[in-house]
XYZ file of C-alpha atoms in Angstrom:
654
model
C 0.000 0.000 0.000
C 1.466 3.388 -0.994
C 1.666 6.227 1.511
C -0.720 8.322 -0.623
C -3.259 5.506 -0.685
C -2.958 5.015 3.073
C -3.450 8.748 3.636
C -6.536 8.867 1.423
C -8.009 5.779 3.102
C -7.375 7.272 6.547
C -9.033 10.554 5.565
C -11.985 8.649 4.130
C -12.283 6.589 7.347
C -12.335 9.745 9.472
C -14.829 11.657 7.337
C -17.241 8.738 6.938
C -16.855 7.410 10.472
C -20.005 6.441 12.351
C -19.729 5.148 15.923
C -20.952 1.622 16.595
C -24.163 1.417 18.614
C -23.415 0.770 22.277
C -24.809 -2.298 24.016
C -26.176 0.163 26.568
C -25.899 3.849 27.340
C -25.887 5.766 30.596
C -29.041 7.708 29.633
C -31.079 4.537 30.024
C -28.899 2.490 32.381
C -27.387 3.869 35.565
C -23.601 3.490 35.845
C -24.226 2.219 39.389
C -26.181 -0.730 37.963
C -23.464 -1.528 35.428
C -20.364 -1.071 37.554
C -18.795 -4.407 38.498
C -21.777 -6.368 37.103
C -19.367 -8.906 35.553
C -17.321 -9.421 38.725
C -17.704 -12.170 41.334
C -17.205 -9.539 44.023
C -18.036 -9.184 47.694
C -21.669 -8.251 47.022
C -22.233 -11.352 44.873
C -20.489 -13.620 47.376
C -22.450 -12.197 50.311
C -25.739 -12.755 48.492
C -25.030 -16.245 47.148
C -22.610 -18.046 49.454
C -23.723 -19.780 52.665
C -22.991 -17.513 55.637
C -20.251 -19.686 57.131
C -18.543 -20.152 53.752
C -18.672 -16.411 53.066
C -17.104 -15.624 56.446
C -14.369 -18.226 55.953
C -13.565 -16.858 52.500
C -13.464 -13.272 53.777
C -10.887 -14.260 56.393
C -8.571 -15.126 53.511
C -9.439 -12.152 51.298
C -9.501 -9.441 53.981
C -7.187 -10.746 56.689
C -4.754 -12.895 54.718
C -5.532 -16.136 56.576
C -4.858 -19.490 54.915
C -7.718 -20.621 52.689
C -9.816 -23.459 54.087
C -9.807 -26.028 51.226
C -13.069 -27.428 52.541
C -15.019 -24.446 51.214
C -13.643 -24.643 47.678
C -16.363 -26.937 46.317
C -19.117 -24.641 47.586
C -17.451 -21.520 46.191
C -16.864 -23.249 42.835
C -20.496 -24.376 42.582
C -21.823 -20.886 43.329
C -19.308 -19.264 40.961
C -20.300 -21.712 38.200
C -24.025 -21.005 38.612
C -23.417 -17.255 38.612
C -21.269 -17.466 35.479
C -23.717 -19.675 33.573
C -26.603 -17.341 34.461
C -24.621 -14.620 32.696
C -24.091 -16.826 29.625
C -20.648 -18.287 30.326
C -19.724 -21.517 28.558
C -16.005 -21.743 29.438
C -13.615 -20.857 32.226
C -9.931 -19.989 32.221
C -7.130 -19.439 34.709
C -5.556 -16.057 33.889
C -1.835 -15.721 34.698
C 1.172 -13.572 33.801
C 4.133 -15.614 32.534
C 7.613 -14.132 32.296
C 7.153 -13.054 28.667
C 5.287 -9.999 29.972
C 1.960 -11.007 28.424
C -1.325 -12.371 29.750
C -1.871 -16.124 29.298
C -5.071 -18.159 29.342
C -6.368 -21.615 28.352
C -10.131 -22.028 28.013
C -11.941 -25.134 29.271
C -15.630 -25.847 28.873
C -17.958 -25.732 31.855
C -20.035 -28.473 30.196
C -19.368 -32.191 29.743
C -21.524 -34.851 28.008
C -23.861 -36.729 30.336
C -23.767 -39.918 28.235
C -27.431 -39.604 27.316
C -27.220 -37.051 24.549
C -27.095 -34.027 26.798
C -24.569 -32.110 28.879
C -24.071 -31.266 32.523
C -22.343 -28.244 34.011
C -19.224 -29.192 35.960
C -16.849 -26.986 37.945
C -15.417 -28.433 41.153
C -13.330 -26.954 43.929
C -10.217 -28.684 42.631
C -10.821 -27.151 39.173
C -11.137 -23.721 40.790
C -8.068 -23.992 43.012
C -5.664 -25.554 40.545
C -5.173 -25.773 36.812
C -2.398 -27.182 34.689
C -0.380 -25.588 31.902
C 2.801 -26.554 30.086
C 5.522 -25.128 32.299
C 8.308 -25.584 29.750
C 6.513 -23.790 26.912
C 6.824 -20.431 28.649
C 10.113 -18.619 29.347
C 11.720 -20.204 32.405
C 15.382 -19.210 32.181
C 16.491 -22.786 32.781
C 14.131 -23.360 35.726
C 12.325 -25.989 33.623
C 13.883 -28.301 31.046
C 11.984 -28.872 27.815
C 11.101 -32.410 28.837
C 9.868 -31.228 32.261
C 6.528 -29.847 31.198
C 4.271 -29.803 34.229
C 3.233 -26.395 35.566
C 0.358 -25.358 37.809
C -1.923 -22.359 38.053
C -3.060 -21.635 41.621
C -6.159 -19.559 42.464
C -5.394 -16.065 43.759
C -8.266 -15.621 46.202
C -7.465 -11.954 46.818
C -8.284 -10.903 43.245
C -11.924 -11.438 42.175
C -13.003 -13.680 39.305
C -14.758 -11.915 36.443
C -16.541 -12.496 33.130
C -14.881 -11.693 29.830
C -17.433 -10.763 27.177
C -17.063 -11.735 23.540
C -19.665 -11.232 20.788
C -19.963 -15.024 20.545
C -19.771 -16.032 24.194
C -18.747 -15.392 27.801
C -15.665 -16.745 29.624
C -15.272 -17.030 33.401
C -11.789 -15.688 34.213
C -10.014 -16.674 37.432
C -6.832 -14.775 38.391
C -4.084 -17.236 39.303
C -0.415 -17.655 40.069
C 1.777 -19.863 37.851
C 4.331 -22.229 39.363
C 6.384 -25.218 38.289
C 5.814 -28.742 39.544
C 8.472 -28.051 42.197
C 6.787 -24.818 43.343
C 9.204 -22.457 41.586
C 7.667 -19.173 40.442
C 7.226 -18.955 36.654
C 5.185 -15.752 36.692
C 5.042 -12.152 37.898
C 2.144 -12.458 40.352
C 3.633 -15.022 42.766
C 6.669 -12.900 43.799
C 4.405 -9.857 44.114
C 2.140 -11.646 46.593
C 5.122 -13.000 48.539
C 6.640 -9.495 48.703
C 3.303 -8.186 49.973
C 3.430 -10.669 52.832
C 6.938 -9.507 53.761
C 5.811 -5.877 53.675
C 2.886 -6.631 55.996
C 5.114 -8.465 58.470
C 7.720 -5.714 58.788
C 5.272 -2.777 58.659
C 3.310 -4.210 61.574
C 6.516 -4.455 63.605
C 7.045 -0.705 63.207
C 3.396 0.138 63.857
C 3.462 -1.994 66.997
C 6.221 0.206 68.391
C 3.892 3.192 67.912
C 1.180 1.305 69.791
C -0.849 0.992 66.579
C -2.549 -2.352 66.033
C -4.785 -3.412 63.167
C -6.367 -6.724 62.264
C -6.187 -5.948 58.561
C -2.907 -6.620 56.746
C -0.763 -3.713 55.612
C -0.879 -3.767 51.810
C 0.642 -1.834 48.941
C -1.694 0.450 47.021
C -1.199 1.352 43.378
C -2.695 3.794 40.929
C -1.518 3.034 37.391
C -1.826 5.796 34.793
C -1.815 4.183 31.335
C -0.620 6.097 28.269
C -1.116 4.876 24.683
C -1.210 5.947 21.021
C -4.110 5.522 18.587
C -3.238 5.251 14.880
C -5.626 4.768 11.969
C -5.449 1.186 10.738
C -4.824 2.326 7.166
C -1.550 3.901 8.266
C -0.676 0.860 10.369
C -1.238 -1.647 7.572
C 1.010 0.435 5.326
C 3.880 0.060 7.807
C 5.465 -3.398 8.267
C 7.525 -1.951 11.131
C 4.450 -0.725 13.026
C 2.768 -4.092 12.524
C 5.706 -6.265 13.584
C 7.735 -4.043 15.943
C 5.125 -1.629 17.280
C 7.204 1.377 16.192
C 8.419 3.093 13.036
C 11.960 2.017 12.189
C 12.116 4.358 9.177
C 10.478 7.713 8.748
C 10.824 11.461 8.571
C 10.186 14.083 11.174
C 6.691 15.515 10.604
C 6.345 19.193 9.707
C 4.178 19.581 12.816
C 4.823 17.564 15.946
C 4.142 18.596 19.537
C 6.049 21.878 19.440
C 2.835 23.941 19.479
C 1.754 22.355 22.800
C -1.774 22.090 21.423
C -2.464 18.421 22.075
C -2.176 18.041 25.862
C -5.618 18.267 27.512
C -7.034 19.399 24.172
C -10.535 18.620 22.956
C -10.764 14.859 22.395
C -11.632 14.001 18.747
C -15.125 12.504 18.363
C -13.877 9.198 16.963
C -11.401 8.806 19.812
C -13.940 9.867 22.424
C -16.390 7.240 21.151
C -13.635 4.631 21.456
C -12.832 5.799 24.998
C -16.463 5.638 26.071
C -16.900 2.099 24.794
C -13.665 0.994 26.469
C -14.805 2.568 29.735
C -18.195 0.834 29.581
C -16.412 -2.503 29.273
C -14.081 -1.617 32.147
C -17.004 -0.488 34.326
C -18.504 -3.949 33.922
C -15.199 -5.443 35.085
C -15.129 -3.255 38.187
C -12.102 -1.267 37.011
C -12.438 2.166 38.697
C -11.427 4.239 35.665
C -11.689 7.924 36.462
C -9.603 10.048 34.078
C -9.328 10.297 30.299
C -7.485 12.976 28.330
C -5.232 13.838 25.412
C -1.564 13.391 26.207
C 1.303 15.580 24.989
C 2.189 13.846 21.710
C -0.126 13.873 18.679
C -2.479 10.856 18.771
C -1.407 10.053 22.350
C -3.931 9.566 25.174
C -4.190 8.477 28.801
C -6.597 6.519 30.975
C -6.204 6.373 34.757
C -8.102 4.450 37.454
C -8.376 5.217 41.153
C -6.003 3.894 43.821
C -6.464 0.152 44.595
C -4.666 -2.654 46.428
C -1.633 -3.315 44.246
C -2.442 -6.924 43.350
C -5.898 -5.967 42.075
C -4.495 -2.837 40.386
C -2.044 -4.958 38.374
C -4.837 -7.321 37.290
C -6.977 -4.344 36.318
C -4.128 -2.786 34.351
C -3.735 -5.959 32.289
C -7.474 -5.801 31.631
C -7.186 -2.135 30.631
C -4.452 -2.902 28.094
C -6.476 -5.781 26.604
C -9.677 -3.718 26.406
C -7.859 -0.784 24.773
C -6.337 -3.022 22.110
C -9.547 -4.911 21.338
C -11.882 -1.909 21.396
C -9.651 0.146 19.086
C -10.299 -2.374 16.300
C -14.015 -1.513 16.361
C -13.163 2.042 15.331
C -10.615 1.291 12.623
C -7.788 2.173 14.990
C -4.620 0.501 16.213
C -3.729 0.929 19.901
C 0.051 1.168 20.312
C 1.464 0.464 23.764
C 5.065 0.629 22.581
C 7.082 3.016 24.737
C 8.477 4.995 21.772
C 6.602 4.278 18.524
C 7.678 7.560 16.903
C 10.919 9.519 17.166
C 11.069 13.204 18.189
C 7.819 13.079 20.187
C 6.925 11.911 23.683
C 6.863 8.222 24.437
C 4.275 6.407 26.521
C 4.762 5.453 30.161
C 2.768 3.922 32.985
C 3.070 6.026 36.129
C 2.891 3.920 39.288
C 1.466 5.831 42.251
C 2.651 3.760 45.221
C 1.687 3.786 48.865
C 1.169 1.369 51.749
C -1.534 1.115 54.407
C -4.978 -0.417 54.862
C -8.645 0.515 55.239
C -8.255 1.112 58.999
C -5.166 3.335 58.872
C -5.301 4.893 55.415
C -2.008 5.520 53.648
C 1.083 5.535 55.830
C 2.698 8.082 53.499
C 0.134 10.698 54.547
C 1.889 13.426 56.578
C -1.283 13.992 58.583
C -2.170 16.975 60.749
C -1.006 15.828 64.179
C 2.474 15.378 65.692
C 1.863 11.659 66.235
C 0.951 11.043 62.613
C 3.830 13.313 61.533
C 6.298 11.140 63.451
C 4.876 7.958 61.968
C 4.999 9.467 58.489
C 8.641 10.479 58.892
C 9.617 6.940 59.886
C 7.892 5.391 56.860
C 9.140 8.130 54.535
C 12.698 7.708 55.845
C 12.408 3.950 55.294
C 11.390 4.607 51.681
C 14.362 6.939 51.173
C 16.718 4.265 52.492
C 15.069 1.620 50.283
C 15.473 3.571 47.034
C 19.062 4.542 47.831
C 20.071 1.032 48.835
C 18.246 -0.798 46.019
C 17.982 1.818 43.272
C 19.691 -0.498 40.796
C 17.046 -3.169 41.411
C 14.246 -0.645 40.854
C 15.906 0.461 37.605
C 16.114 -3.155 36.411
C 12.356 -3.630 36.812
C 11.682 -1.039 34.085
C 14.435 -2.119 31.684
C 13.387 -3.228 28.205
C 14.455 -2.582 24.628
C 11.452 -0.326 24.022
C 11.692 1.605 27.292
C 15.381 2.303 26.625
C 14.245 4.616 23.796
C 12.006 6.590 26.174
C 13.887 7.130 29.429
C 15.648 10.433 29.832
C 13.587 12.971 27.853
C 10.145 14.320 27.038
C 8.691 13.935 30.522
C 10.206 10.467 30.944
C 12.625 10.424 33.882
C 16.306 9.564 33.483
C 17.644 6.114 34.318
C 19.207 7.446 37.532
C 16.981 6.483 40.467
C 16.494 9.536 42.690
C 13.706 10.898 44.903
C 12.005 14.282 44.678
C 10.677 15.399 48.090
C 10.049 19.100 47.551
C 11.832 21.876 49.399
C 9.830 21.854 52.630
C 10.015 18.120 53.251
C 13.688 18.121 52.305
C 14.267 20.899 54.853
C 12.534 18.846 57.551
C 14.809 15.859 56.927
C 17.912 18.040 56.636
C 17.056 19.538 60.029
C 17.426 16.081 61.578
C 20.851 15.660 60.058
C 22.094 19.082 61.100
C 20.296 19.279 64.444
C 19.018 22.805 63.603
C 15.334 22.121 64.064
C 14.438 25.783 64.026
C 14.818 25.639 60.222
C 12.649 22.546 59.762
C 9.628 24.460 58.481
C 11.241 26.656 55.876
C 12.865 28.876 58.466
C 9.949 29.211 60.871
C 11.265 29.717 64.396
C 10.022 26.616 66.193
C 11.787 24.184 68.410
C 11.029 20.791 66.869
C 10.946 17.512 68.725
C 9.984 14.516 66.631
C 8.031 12.825 69.370
C 5.687 15.526 69.990
C 3.629 18.555 69.848
C 5.908 21.197 68.401
C 6.573 19.416 65.112
C 4.736 21.608 62.599
C 2.010 19.911 60.540
C 3.329 18.898 57.143
C 0.977 19.912 54.331
C 0.072 17.288 51.758
C 1.494 19.328 48.884
C 4.640 20.870 50.363
C 6.138 21.827 47.025
C 5.929 21.867 43.255
C 5.947 18.678 41.178
C 9.038 17.502 39.312
C 8.350 15.867 35.955
C 11.972 14.741 35.557
C 12.189 12.744 38.779
C 11.736 8.961 38.541
C 10.364 8.819 42.124
C 8.471 11.870 43.361
C 6.572 12.485 46.594
C 3.165 13.858 45.604
C 1.358 14.543 48.863
C 0.370 11.130 50.228
C 2.202 8.688 47.963
C 5.275 8.299 45.786
C 4.909 8.397 42.008
C 7.275 6.061 40.160
C 7.387 7.467 36.634
C 9.912 5.191 34.915
C 7.591 2.298 34.017
C 7.008 1.736 30.303
C 3.544 1.708 28.771
C 3.565 -1.950 27.724
C 5.180 -3.301 30.902
C 3.477 -5.129 33.734
C 3.740 -3.185 36.989
C 4.144 -6.435 38.948
C 7.969 -6.451 38.866
C 8.231 -2.862 40.123
C 5.665 -3.438 42.886
C 7.487 -6.609 43.928
C 10.749 -4.678 44.172
C 9.172 -1.729 46.034
C 7.483 -4.031 48.547
C 10.663 -6.036 49.103
C 12.766 -2.878 49.515
C 10.260 -1.358 51.923
C 10.026 -4.573 53.926
C 13.813 -4.561 54.307
C 13.916 -0.905 55.373
C 11.000 -1.251 57.777
C 12.667 -4.305 59.308
C 15.831 -2.233 59.688
C 13.787 0.561 61.315
C 12.130 -1.848 63.749
C 15.510 -3.357 64.692
C 16.972 0.132 65.233
C 14.096 1.343 67.391
C 13.957 -1.859 69.451
C 17.722 -1.710 70.020
C 17.554 1.916 71.203
C 14.671 1.144 73.548
C 16.560 -1.787 75.049
C 19.478 0.556 75.767
C 17.194 2.766 77.836
C 16.528 5.562 75.364
C 13.070 7.095 75.145
C 10.893 6.346 72.133
C 11.222 9.949 70.954
C 15.017 9.706 71.090
C 14.932 6.420 69.183
C 12.737 7.919 66.455
C 14.911 10.974 66.102
C 18.050 8.831 66.026
C 16.688 6.618 63.219
C 15.584 9.501 60.985
C 18.915 11.287 61.531
C 20.825 8.129 60.619
C 18.849 7.589 57.398
C 19.353 11.158 56.205
C 23.048 11.041 57.096
C 23.579 7.791 55.190
C 21.073 7.992 52.352
C 20.327 11.634 51.497
C 22.406 11.257 48.312
C 19.297 9.848 46.639
C 17.274 13.039 47.290
C 17.379 15.414 44.318
C 14.866 18.205 43.655
C 16.445 19.684 40.515
C 16.348 19.104 36.753
C 16.919 15.420 36.061
C 17.614 16.103 32.371
C 20.595 18.371 32.966
C 24.086 17.127 32.207
C 25.158 18.584 35.541
C 22.871 16.128 37.357
C 24.405 13.154 35.583
C 27.840 14.265 36.732
C 26.558 14.984 40.235
C 24.834 11.586 40.420
C 28.140 9.861 39.630
C 29.805 11.899 42.363
C 27.082 10.805 44.798
C 27.589 7.168 43.869
C 24.163 6.706 42.248
C 24.140 4.139 39.413
C 23.446 5.530 35.922
C 22.300 2.408 34.071
C 21.348 3.796 30.674
C 20.258 0.625 28.901
C 18.922 -2.857 29.548
C 22.244 -4.785 29.294
C 23.669 -2.494 31.989
C 20.571 -2.703 34.217
C 19.698 -6.413 34.198
C 22.756 -7.650 36.157
C 21.322 -5.711 39.120
C 18.824 -8.571 39.554
C 21.566 -10.985 40.569
C 23.773 -8.782 42.722
C 24.575 -10.482 46.054
C 22.666 -7.869 48.085
C 19.562 -8.293 45.889
C 19.675 -12.080 46.110
C 20.095 -11.756 49.870
C 17.117 -9.380 50.047
C 14.753 -11.672 48.152
C 15.882 -14.813 49.947
C 15.616 -13.212 53.425
C 12.105 -12.015 52.625
C 11.119 -15.446 51.194
C 10.157 -13.907 47.850
C 12.487 -15.564 45.339
C 15.639 -17.622 45.519
C 18.903 -17.244 43.624
C 17.803 -19.487 40.744
C 14.526 -17.642 40.246
C 16.346 -14.306 40.051
C 18.999 -15.602 37.677
C 16.257 -17.048 35.485
C 14.619 -13.639 35.247
C 17.888 -11.982 34.274
C 18.365 -14.540 31.504
C 14.761 -14.249 30.278
C 14.694 -10.452 30.210
C 18.073 -10.191 28.481
C 16.843 -12.790 25.990
C 13.725 -10.727 25.285
C 15.906 -7.650 24.793
C 18.148 -9.482 22.320
C 15.184 -10.908 20.397
C 13.587 -7.474 20.134
C 16.790 -5.891 18.798
C 17.256 -8.807 16.372
C 13.661 -8.578 15.128
C 14.011 -4.857 14.465
C 17.336 -5.382 12.679
C 15.857 -8.056 10.390
C 12.864 -5.804 9.756
C 15.142 -2.931 8.787
C 16.971 -5.099 6.252
C 13.748 -6.498 4.766
C 12.053 -3.109 4.543
C 15.169 -1.656 2.919
C 15.232 -4.461 0.342
C 11.516 -4.785 -0.393
C 10.151 -1.265 0.182
C 12.778 1.457 0.308
C 15.298 0.294 -2.316
C 12.634 -0.587 -4.955
C 10.900 2.726 -4.265
C 14.213 4.532 -4.717
C 14.832 2.769 -8.041
C 11.293 3.525 -9.169
C 11.687 7.198 -8.272
C 15.068 7.288 -9.983
C 13.489 5.844 -13.133
C 10.690 8.397 -12.993
C 13.253 11.204 -12.767
C 15.254 9.768 -15.670
C 12.115 9.331 -17.801
C 11.086 12.878 -17.008
C 14.501 14.200 -18.000
C 14.377 12.273 -21.307
C 10.871 13.552 -21.985
C 11.915 17.124 -21.283
C 14.971 16.731 -23.519
C 12.852 15.386 -26.372
C 10.312 18.136 -25.796
C 13.099 20.739 -25.984
C 14.450 19.157 -29.157
C 11.030 19.158 -30.797
C 10.521 22.782 -29.734
C 13.820 23.889 -31.297
C 13.066 21.988 -34.519
C 9.608 23.572 -34.759
C 11.097 27.015 -34.184
C 13.713 26.577 -36.907
C 11.076 25.340 -39.316
C-alpha cells in the first residue's frame, strides 16, 4: 500500500466514520447498575454463598488467613451457577508468565452426560488448581523442555470476572503460575510473597507506635496508562508498526508537539467514542477508571483508574491494556502500547502511584495533621528513602526493556538514575534532623522541633511543586514512580518496592527496638533513626532538573548508578545484596532471580534482532525498490523534457 493511498483511506475513514451502537448507554442504564456487574465480588459472594462459607472466604481475602480447602467446592459451585446465568460456557485461569503477556487456556464448563445431553461441571479442585505446560513459557532454565508440568493456583485476593465476547462469555479466574516443584514462573507469585513480607515488617514498626490493626498492611497502586491511537490504514502500510510496534524508518513531521496544542485538548469525536466504549467494558469489570485525556504527543492519550490494592491494580491494568487493544479495532484504529513508537515526540509510560496502608489506617505516606501522625509518616518516609538509595539499581532493572530504553531520559520520561524528589519543605525537615538545627525545619519558621511531639509543625500534603523529571516523586500522600514503560506489567516494580520497603521497615524496627533496650526514650529512638537515614542515604534526594548534564555528573559523584540501557541494568537482579534481600524475605531464591535476568536479556536481544531483520527487509523490499522507481521516474522525465526541448527547437527553426 502506498503512503498516498494510506493517507486517502485514513481521511476517508475519518470523514465517513459512524460510531458503533453501544450495548447500553448511561441515559437509560445507571452506571451504578453496570459497575462491576461482571465481577464475582463481595456483594455477589455475600448474596449467594452460605454464611459460614462467606465468612471463611473473607478471612482469607480481607485478613490474609490461609484458605480453608473445605469451602472450595461450595465456592466453585456458586461461581459456576453465577457465570452460567450470565451466559458463560467456558472458564480460564488467567496468569502472567515471564514473557510480559497475559496467558489463558479455556476449558468448557459443560461435559456430556452420556445420554445425549450435557451437565455443568466446575469443582473446587478445578477452581483452586489448573495445569499448563511449564516448559513452553520462558523459564530461564528453571524448567527443562522435557519437564513440562506447571500449575496455576487460584489467587483468592483478586476477584473472578466475566470476559465478554460477541460469541460467548468466559469465566476468568486470576491465578499464580508455578512449576511442579513450586518455583515461580510468573510475575504475580513474587508480588504476593513481597506483599506478605511488607505486611510483616510494617506491623513491627506500627506496633512500636502502639498501633494495632487486624487488617494486613498492603501496597496500594494507581496506574496511569498512556497509549497511542493510529488509523489502521496507516498501520497496515507500515510493516515496522505491525511487527515491531514502532516506526523504524520515517521522517520528522512538519508539525509535531512543538505547538503544545495536544495536551488536555478537545478529544476528537472518533477517539472519544472509542474511549467511552472501552470505559463501559471496564465499568462492567469493576475497574475504577476515572480520568481520560489527550496526552502531549499527537495521537497520544491516557486513561487512569483510582487507587487500589496493588495486586488488584495490576490485574486491572492488564485488563485495561487488553480492552484498549480490542476496542480500538471496532473504530478502525490501532492501539500502540510501545514506549516509543515515533521519534522526536513523547513516548508512553505507565506512572505507578505507590503507597502502603490499609482501610483502617489509610495511607502511611500521609503526613497527617497531628504530631503523632507526623512522626509515623517520617519513619515510613525515611524507610522509603533508604530503600530507594540502597536498592535503586534493582528498581531500575524492573523497568528495563528494549522499548523503554528509547524513552527514558527525555520528554517527561525520567532519566535512568533512580532519585527521589521530596520538595523543598520536606527536604528541609529531613535536613534539620541531620544538622540538628530544628528551628529551620519548616522553611525557616522559628520553632523548636521535637519529633516525638507537639511542636513538630504539621506537614501539608502538597509541600512543594511537582518535578516531571524525577523517577520517584513524593506527591502529597504517595510516591509516584514514573519510569515504568507503557507496555510493561507493573508487577515487577511493585514486587521490588514491597521487598525494599520490607527490608527498610525491618531495619527501622531493629533500630528502634535496640535503642529502647538501651534505655533511650521512644522519641530519642525515632529521632536517632531519621537522623541516621538522612546522614547515610540523602544522596538519593534530588529536587532539581533530572535532564541536565550537571545532574548526571553529580549523580556519579554521589555514587548513584546511571544504568542507561537494559544490558547495563539487568545484572542488578543478581547482585549479592539483591539475592540476599529476596531470599531473606522469602520472595524468590537465587535461581529464580537468575532465570529472570536470563529471560529479560533474551527478550531484549530478540527485540533488537527482530528490528534489525525488519530494517533489512524493509530496505530491500520497500525502500530500495521505491528509490529505483523514483530514480526511473526522474530519468524518464529528464528524457521527456529533452525530447520536448528538441522538438521545440526543430519547430522554431522550421
